[in-house]
Coordinates of C-alpha atoms in Angstrom, one line a residue:
M1 CA 124.6 98.0 126.5
R2 CA 123.0 94.9 125.2
L3 CA 119.5 94.8 123.7
N4 CA 118.0 93.0 126.7
A5 CA 119.4 95.8 128.9
L6 CA 117.3 98.4 126.9
V7 CA 114.2 96.6 128.2
V8 CA 115.3 97.5 131.7
L9 CA 116.5 100.9 130.8
L10 CA 113.2 102.2 129.5
P11 CA 111.3 102.0 132.8
A12 CA 114.3 103.1 134.7
L13 CA 114.3 106.3 132.7
G14 CA 110.6 106.8 133.4
A15 CA 109.7 106.4 129.8
Q16 CA 106.8 104.4 128.4
G17 CA 106.6 102.5 125.0
I18 CA 105.3 104.8 122.3
R19 CA 104.4 104.6 118.7
I20 CA 107.5 105.2 116.5
I21 CA 107.7 105.5 112.7
Q22 CA 111.1 104.6 111.3
S23 CA 112.6 105.2 107.9
N24 CA 116.1 105.5 106.2
D25 CA 117.7 106.2 102.9
D26 CA 119.8 103.0 102.5
G27 CA 116.8 100.8 102.0
W28 CA 114.4 98.8 104.1
A29 CA 116.5 95.6 104.0
E30 CA 119.7 97.4 105.2
Q31 CA 121.0 95.8 108.3
Y32 CA 121.6 99.1 110.3
A33 CA 117.8 99.9 110.0
R34 CA 116.8 96.4 111.0
S35 CA 119.1 96.3 114.0
F36 CA 117.6 99.6 115.2
H37 CA 114.1 98.4 114.6
N38 CA 114.8 95.4 116.7
A39 CA 116.2 97.5 119.5
L40 CA 113.1 99.8 119.5
I41 CA 110.9 96.7 119.8
A42 CA 113.1 95.2 122.5
A43 CA 112.8 98.5 124.4
G44 CA 109.0 98.1 124.4
H45 CA 108.1 100.6 121.6
D46 CA 105.5 100.1 119.0
A47 CA 107.8 100.7 116.1
V48 CA 106.9 100.5 112.4
L49 CA 109.5 100.6 109.5
S50 CA 108.6 102.4 106.3
A51 CA 111.6 102.8 104.2
P52 CA 112.6 102.8 100.4
A53 CA 112.6 99.5 98.6
E54 CA 116.2 100.1 97.6
N55 CA 119.2 102.3 98.4
K56 CA 118.1 105.9 97.8
S57 CA 121.1 107.7 99.4
G58 CA 121.7 111.3 98.6
S59 CA 118.0 112.0 97.6
G60 CA 117.5 114.8 100.2
S61 CA 113.8 115.7 100.6
L62 CA 112.6 114.4 97.2
D63 CA 108.9 113.3 97.6
I64 CA 107.4 111.5 94.6
E65 CA 104.5 109.1 94.6
P66 CA 105.6 105.4 94.6
S67 CA 105.4 103.5 91.3
P68 CA 105.1 99.7 90.7
R69 CA 108.3 97.7 90.8
S70 CA 109.5 95.6 87.9
T71 CA 112.6 94.2 89.6
P72 CA 113.2 92.7 93.0
C73 CA 113.8 94.9 96.0
Q74 CA 117.1 95.4 97.6
Y75 CA 118.9 92.2 98.5
D76 CA 116.0 90.2 96.8
S77 CA 113.9 91.3 99.8
C78 CA 110.9 91.5 97.7
P79 CA 110.0 89.7 94.3
A80 CA 109.8 91.4 91.0
N81 CA 106.5 93.0 90.0
S82 CA 105.6 93.5 93.7
G83 CA 103.6 96.8 93.2
P84 CA 104.4 100.3 94.6
I85 CA 104.2 99.3 98.3
G86 CA 104.8 96.2 100.2
R87 CA 105.6 94.5 103.5
N88 CA 107.1 91.4 105.1
E89 CA 104.1 89.2 105.2
T90 CA 105.3 87.5 108.4
S91 CA 106.4 90.8 110.1
P92 CA 103.9 93.5 109.0
R93 CA 105.9 96.1 111.0
L94 CA 108.5 96.0 108.1
N95 CA 107.4 97.9 105.1
W96 CA 108.8 99.2 101.8
V97 CA 107.8 102.0 99.6
N98 CA 109.1 102.2 96.0
S99 CA 110.2 105.8 96.1
F100 CA 112.4 108.2 98.2
P101 CA 113.0 108.5 101.9
A102 CA 110.7 111.5 102.4
T103 CA 108.0 109.6 100.6
S104 CA 108.5 106.6 102.7
M105 CA 108.3 108.6 105.8
R106 CA 105.1 110.3 104.5
Y107 CA 103.5 107.0 103.7
G108 CA 104.5 105.6 107.1
I109 CA 103.0 108.6 108.9
D110 CA 99.8 108.9 107.0
T111 CA 99.0 105.3 105.9
I112 CA 101.2 102.5 107.0
G113 CA 101.6 103.3 110.7
P114 CA 97.9 104.2 111.4
Q115 CA 96.8 100.8 109.7
L116 CA 98.8 99.0 112.5
W117 CA 97.9 101.5 115.3
N118 CA 94.1 101.4 115.0
G119 CA 94.1 104.7 113.1
E120 CA 96.4 106.6 115.5
G121 CA 99.5 108.4 114.2
P122 CA 103.1 108.1 115.3
E123 CA 104.4 110.0 118.4
L124 CA 108.0 110.1 117.3
A125 CA 109.8 109.6 114.0
V126 CA 113.4 108.3 113.6
S127 CA 115.5 107.8 110.5
G128 CA 118.6 105.7 110.1
P129 CA 121.1 104.8 111.2
N130 CA 122.5 105.9 107.8
V131 CA 125.5 104.0 106.5
G132 CA 128.1 106.8 106.7
S133 CA 128.1 110.2 108.3
N134 CA 125.8 113.2 107.6
L135 CA 127.8 116.2 108.6
Y136 CA 127.7 119.9 107.6
L137 CA 127.0 120.3 103.9
A138 CA 126.0 116.7 103.5
V139 CA 122.9 117.3 105.7
Q140 CA 121.3 119.2 102.9
F141 CA 121.4 116.2 100.6
S142 CA 120.9 113.4 103.0
G143 CA 117.8 111.2 102.4
T144 CA 118.1 110.1 106.1
V145 CA 117.8 113.7 107.1
G146 CA 115.1 114.4 104.5
A147 CA 112.9 111.8 106.0
A148 CA 113.3 113.2 109.5
V149 CA 112.7 116.7 108.3
H150 CA 109.5 115.7 106.5
A151 CA 108.2 114.4 109.8
A152 CA 109.3 117.5 111.8
K153 CA 108.3 120.2 109.2
N154 CA 105.4 118.8 107.4
A155 CA 103.8 116.3 109.8
K156 CA 104.8 118.3 113.0
I157 CA 106.2 115.1 114.6
P158 CA 109.3 115.2 116.6
A159 CA 112.1 113.5 114.6
I160 CA 115.7 112.3 115.0
A161 CA 118.1 111.4 112.2
F162 CA 121.0 109.0 113.0
S163 CA 124.1 108.3 111.0
G164 CA 127.2 106.2 111.6
A165 CA 130.7 106.8 110.3
S166 CA 131.4 103.0 109.9
E167 CA 130.5 102.4 106.2
G168 CA 129.8 99.3 104.1
T169 CA 126.4 98.1 103.3
L170 CA 125.0 95.0 105.0
A171 CA 122.1 92.7 104.1
W172 CA 119.2 92.3 106.6
N173 CA 119.7 88.6 106.5
S174 CA 123.4 88.4 107.1
P175 CA 125.0 87.9 110.5
E176 CA 124.7 91.0 112.5
E177 CA 127.9 93.0 112.4
P178 CA 129.1 94.6 115.7
R179 CA 128.8 98.1 114.2
S180 CA 125.3 97.6 113.3
R181 CA 124.5 96.4 116.9
V182 CA 126.4 99.2 118.6
Y183 CA 124.7 101.9 116.5
A184 CA 121.3 100.3 117.2
E185 CA 122.1 100.3 121.0
L186 CA 123.2 104.0 120.9
A187 CA 120.3 105.2 118.7
A188 CA 117.8 103.4 121.1
T189 CA 119.5 104.9 124.1
L190 CA 119.1 108.5 122.8
T191 CA 115.5 107.8 121.6
N192 CA 114.6 106.5 125.1
A193 CA 116.2 109.5 126.7
V194 CA 114.2 111.9 124.6
I195 CA 111.0 110.0 125.4
A196 CA 111.9 110.0 129.1
S197 CA 112.2 113.8 129.0
G198 CA 108.5 114.0 128.5
K199 CA 106.2 115.7 126.0
P200 CA 106.6 117.8 123.9
Y201 CA 109.7 115.5 123.1
L202 CA 111.3 118.3 120.9
P203 CA 110.5 121.9 120.1
E204 CA 108.3 122.5 117.1
D205 CA 110.1 122.4 113.6
V206 CA 113.2 120.9 115.1
F207 CA 114.9 117.6 114.3
L208 CA 118.1 116.1 115.9
N209 CA 121.0 115.3 113.6
V210 CA 123.0 112.6 115.5
N211 CA 126.4 111.4 114.2
F212 CA 128.2 108.4 115.6
P213 CA 132.0 107.9 115.1
K214 CA 133.4 104.7 113.6
V215 CA 133.0 101.5 115.7
E216 CA 136.7 100.5 116.0
G217 CA 139.7 100.8 118.3
Q218 CA 138.6 102.0 121.7
C219 CA 135.0 102.5 120.5
T220 CA 133.6 99.1 120.2
E221 CA 130.9 99.0 122.9
A222 CA 128.0 101.4 123.4
S223 CA 129.1 102.1 127.0
Q224 CA 132.4 103.7 125.7
F225 CA 130.6 106.4 123.7
K226 CA 129.9 110.0 124.9
W227 CA 127.3 112.6 123.8
V228 CA 128.2 116.1 122.9
L229 CA 125.8 118.9 122.0
S230 CA 126.9 120.4 118.7
R231 CA 125.8 122.5 115.7
I232 CA 125.5 121.6 112.0
N233 CA 127.0 124.6 110.2
V234 CA 130.1 126.5 111.2
G235 CA 128.3 129.6 112.4
L236 CA 130.9 132.3 111.8
F237 CA 128.3 134.9 111.5
S238 CA 125.4 133.1 113.2
A239 CA 123.8 134.3 116.5
P240 CA 125.2 132.8 119.7
D241 CA 124.2 129.3 120.6
T242 CA 122.9 128.2 123.9
E243 CA 125.5 128.2 126.7
Q244 CA 127.2 124.8 127.0
C245 CA 130.5 123.9 128.5
G246 CA 131.3 127.5 129.4
S247 CA 130.8 128.7 125.8
T248 CA 128.0 130.2 123.6
R249 CA 129.4 128.6 120.5
L250 CA 128.8 124.9 120.2
P251 CA 131.4 122.7 118.6
T252 CA 130.5 121.7 115.0
E253 CA 129.6 118.1 114.2
L254 CA 132.9 117.8 112.2
S255 CA 135.0 118.9 115.2
V256 CA 133.2 116.4 117.5
L257 CA 133.8 113.5 115.3
D258 CA 137.4 114.6 114.6
T259 CA 138.2 114.6 118.4
D260 CA 140.1 111.6 119.7
G261 CA 137.8 109.4 121.6
C262 CA 134.2 108.1 121.2
Y263 CA 132.3 111.3 120.9
I264 CA 128.8 111.5 119.4
S265 CA 127.6 114.8 118.0
V266 CA 124.0 115.8 118.7
S267 CA 122.9 118.8 116.7
V268 CA 119.6 120.6 117.0
G269 CA 118.5 121.2 113.4
D270 CA 116.1 123.7 112.0
A271 CA 113.6 121.7 109.9
N272 CA 112.9 124.7 107.7
D273 CA 116.4 125.0 106.2
K274 CA 118.4 122.0 107.7
T275 CA 120.8 124.3 109.4
T276 CA 121.3 124.8 113.2
A277 CA 118.3 125.8 115.1
P278 CA 118.3 129.0 117.3
A279 CA 119.7 129.1 120.8
E280 CA 116.3 129.0 122.6
K281 CA 115.5 125.6 120.9
Q282 CA 118.9 124.3 121.6
A283 CA 118.5 125.1 125.2
V284 CA 115.3 123.0 125.4
V285 CA 117.1 120.0 124.0
R286 CA 120.2 120.7 126.2
D287 CA 118.0 120.7 129.4
K288 CA 116.2 117.5 128.3
L289 CA 119.4 115.7 127.7
K290 CA 121.7 117.3 130.3
S291 CA 122.2 114.2 132.3
M292 CA 124.0 112.5 129.4
L293 CA 125.8 115.3 127.7
T294 CA 129.6 115.9 128.1
C295 CA 132.1 118.5 127.1
L296 CA 135.0 117.9 124.6
P297 CA 138.4 117.7 126.2

């Protein structure tokens, strides 16, 4: 699905453009985040990026007030001595915060977004796509997840964290790589589906942890990927999951991405501890996304 197709998809799903705050942990000038931002704008959303000034991967939910910069931002995307917060002067929707992902999300929700939305707050928060997967134990340390969890837990805003298994950092001003485009299209597709499902977009204190497989081989176009409801942790001693595909134990994210094919894991996370949310909340998400979910072979 190309970006221009997303403009058609949004009304077809019955969704309306909404206010979306976006962050990541790889830095505001990382191409994955910029491609996704462009996809959200192309789909008709009022999206604002508020992300770290540089790569802050692995910082979890750290939240510390931003401090003035003495060196240029990532990829020379801002000059030295630029202060604690800044923006692209020609594109004020693109903002950096000289701190961690959770802090960037907090500033985006409380300050940066409302300045551009006539005092209103975001209706949905998205984070990523992260450069590299965030699966199982890595979820606890992921800054991409930390940003989404801040939105869901502290600000009570529905949130989605996206991660892509294809690694390798990319500058915002380099030619767009196919993997960045595909991840952006996929992330926008799920975002639009959640919005089209109606408010409340997600249960309270819930975030979605979404992991895309590598863009390679038979998985090079967005139309080739399939969505699977999954769980974050193994769950050997956990209560049953919601029923899906004839079972009350959802596959783990690891098993979804390890399955041959273009399978995307969609886990319903608990924003209180970053593990799998209970069955009743999984069921709400399952019912919202049922038209696009599939079963593993």
